[in-house]
mmCIF file of C-alpha atoms in Angstrom:
data_model
loop_
_atom_site.group_PDB
_atom_site.id
_atom_site.type_symbol
_atom_site.label_atom_id
_atom_site.label_comp_id
_atom_site.label_asym_id
_atom_site.label_seq_id
_atom_site.Cartn_x
_atom_site.Cartn_y
_atom_site.Cartn_z
ATOM 1 C CA THR A 1 28.291 -14.957 -13.101
ATOM 2 C CA THR A 2 25.129 -16.546 -14.443
ATOM 3 C CA TYR A 3 24.011 -20.092 -13.744
ATOM 4 C CA LYS A 4 20.626 -20.019 -15.452
ATOM 5 C CA LYS A 5 21.291 -22.745 -18.004
ATOM 6 C CA GLN A 6 23.362 -24.967 -15.709
ATOM 7 C CA ARG A 7 21.391 -27.970 -14.456
ATOM 8 C CA THR A 8 24.316 -30.113 -13.322
ATOM 9 C CA CYS A 9 27.544 -29.378 -11.548
ATOM 10 C CA THR A 10 30.900 -31.007 -11.053
ATOM 11 C CA PRO A 11 32.324 -31.445 -7.551
ATOM 12 C CA SER A 12 34.497 -28.344 -8.014
ATOM 13 C CA THR A 13 31.706 -26.113 -9.342
ATOM 14 C CA CYS A 14 29.331 -27.342 -6.627
ATOM 15 C CA ALA A 15 31.885 -26.386 -3.978
ATOM 16 C CA GLU A 16 32.495 -23.038 -5.675
ATOM 17 C CA ARG A 17 28.764 -22.298 -5.638
ATOM 18 C CA ASN A 18 28.359 -23.548 -2.050
ATOM 19 C CA VAL A 19 25.916 -26.253 -3.193
ATOM 20 C CA ASN A 20 25.299 -29.224 -0.907
ATOM 21 C CA LYS A 21 25.536 -32.838 -2.088
ATOM 22 C CA LYS A 22 21.861 -32.776 -3.074
ATOM 23 C CA GLY A 23 22.338 -29.757 -5.369
ATOM 24 C CA TYR A 24 20.762 -27.140 -3.081
ATOM 25 C CA LEU A 25 22.037 -23.813 -1.826
ATOM 26 C CA ARG A 26 21.067 -22.848 1.731
ATOM 27 C CA LEU A 27 18.518 -20.449 0.272
ATOM 28 C CA HIS A 28 16.890 -23.296 -1.690
ATOM 29 C CA VAL A 29 16.529 -25.324 1.495
ATOM 30 C CA ILE A 30 15.041 -22.396 3.398
ATOM 31 C CA CYS A 31 12.559 -21.618 0.608
ATOM 32 C CA ARG A 32 11.578 -25.272 0.523
ATOM 33 C CA GLU A 33 11.423 -26.044 4.248
ATOM 34 C CA TRP A 34 10.785 -22.682 5.991
ATOM 35 C CA PRO A 35 9.301 -20.348 3.356
ATOM 36 C CA ASP A 36 7.264 -18.513 6.007
ATOM 37 C CA ASN A 37 10.400 -17.313 7.826
ATOM 38 C CA VAL A 38 10.850 -14.034 5.941
ATOM 39 C CA GLU A 39 13.726 -12.839 8.124
ATOM 40 C CA LEU A 40 15.680 -16.048 7.519
ATOM 41 C CA VAL A 41 15.124 -15.713 3.763
ATOM 42 C CA ARG A 42 16.274 -12.081 3.939
ATOM 43 C CA MET A 43 19.393 -13.060 5.893
ATOM 44 C CA MET A 44 20.322 -15.761 3.346
ATOM 45 C CA ILE A 45 19.825 -13.350 0.443
ATOM 46 C CA LYS A 46 22.060 -10.779 2.100
ATOM 47 C CA SER A 47 24.769 -13.384 2.704
ATOM 48 C CA ASN A 48 24.618 -14.608 -0.937
ATOM 49 C CA PRO A 49 22.659 -12.275 -3.248
ATOM 50 C CA GLU A 50 23.566 -14.348 -6.331
ATOM 51 C CA GLY A 51 21.777 -17.340 -4.804
ATOM 52 C CA VAL A 52 18.367 -15.861 -5.649
ATOM 53 C CA SER A 53 19.219 -16.297 -9.344
ATOM 54 C CA MET A 54 20.633 -19.823 -9.046
ATOM 55 C CA PRO A 55 18.591 -22.946 -9.757
ATOM 56 C CA VAL A 56 18.777 -26.251 -7.926
ATOM 57 C CA VAL A 57 21.308 -28.345 -9.833
ATOM 58 C CA ASN A 58 21.586 -32.050 -10.443
ATOM 59 C CA PRO A 59 24.517 -33.074 -8.216
ATOM 60 C CA PRO A 60 27.487 -35.008 -9.550
ATOM 61 C CA GLU A 61 27.480 -38.801 -9.150
ATOM 62 C CA SER A 62 25.602 -39.139 -5.904
ATOM 63 C CA GLU A 63 23.357 -41.644 -4.236
ATOM 64 C CA THR A 64 21.086 -38.785 -3.239
ATOM 65 C CA LYS A 65 19.732 -38.286 -6.776
ATOM 66 C CA GLN A 66 16.975 -40.778 -6.035
ATOM 67 C CA GLU A 67 15.983 -38.831 -2.916
ATOM 68 C CA MET A 68 15.582 -35.538 -4.791
ATOM 69 C CA SER A 69 12.299 -34.485 -6.208
ATOM 70 C CA CYS A 70 12.785 -34.289 -9.972
ATOM 71 C CA SER A 71 10.601 -31.197 -9.946
ATOM 72 C CA ASP A 72 13.197 -29.332 -7.830
ATOM 73 C CA ILE A 73 16.000 -29.585 -10.404
ATOM 74 C CA GLY A 74 16.138 -26.289 -12.285
ATOM 75 C CA SER A 75 13.913 -24.540 -9.723
ATOM 76 C CA TYR A 76 14.923 -21.160 -8.391
ATOM 77 C CA PRO A 77 14.309 -20.095 -4.785
ATOM 78 C CA LEU A 78 11.154 -18.280 -5.940
ATOM 79 C CA HIS A 79 9.739 -21.473 -7.454
ATOM 80 C CA LEU A 80 10.472 -23.447 -4.281
ATOM 81 C CA ALA A 81 8.870 -20.754 -2.126
ATOM 82 C CA LEU A 82 5.732 -20.648 -4.295
ATOM 83 C CA ARG A 83 5.484 -24.441 -4.345
ATOM 84 C CA ASN A 84 5.656 -24.459 -0.550
ATOM 85 C CA LYS A 85 3.028 -21.772 0.053
ATOM 86 C CA ALA A 86 5.322 -18.938 1.099
ATOM 87 C CA PRO A 87 3.687 -15.760 2.353
ATOM 88 C CA LEU A 88 3.501 -12.736 0.072
ATOM 89 C CA ALA A 89 6.342 -11.025 1.970
ATOM 90 C CA THR A 90 8.743 -13.861 1.043
ATOM 91 C CA ILE A 91 7.609 -13.820 -2.598
ATOM 92 C CA LYS A 92 8.046 -10.034 -2.857
ATOM 93 C CA LEU A 93 11.522 -10.262 -1.361
ATOM 94 C CA LEU A 94 12.645 -12.947 -3.811
ATOM 95 C CA VAL A 95 11.164 -11.073 -6.788
ATOM 96 C CA GLU A 96 12.831 -7.838 -5.649
ATOM 97 C CA TYR A 97 16.268 -9.485 -5.776
ATOM 98 C CA ALA A 98 15.700 -11.590 -8.918
ATOM 99 C CA PRO A 99 12.960 -10.170 -11.163
ATOM 100 C CA ALA A 100 14.448 -11.945 -14.198
ATOM 101 C CA VAL A 101 13.477 -15.308 -12.688
ATOM 102 C CA LEU A 102 9.826 -14.493 -13.355
#
């Protein structure tokens, strides 16, 4: 399944994709908040390999839209990691699993 063009989700597709109410997968959050924890990134990729190729989506009607950084919508885990100064090991890992995101 590909989600590359999808920037919004409905409540059912968000649940299906395991997206939180802000439009993030766990991997997005890790790449944004703890990009230097390579083992945690690796563990999240192994638990959901498709997540590396999924962008942050605009959540359905939610009060949290105002809290989100507009620049995060459409960003892949690689983009979030780069934006948050991830070490080279994290970047290589994300590129290995999703080279098409480049």
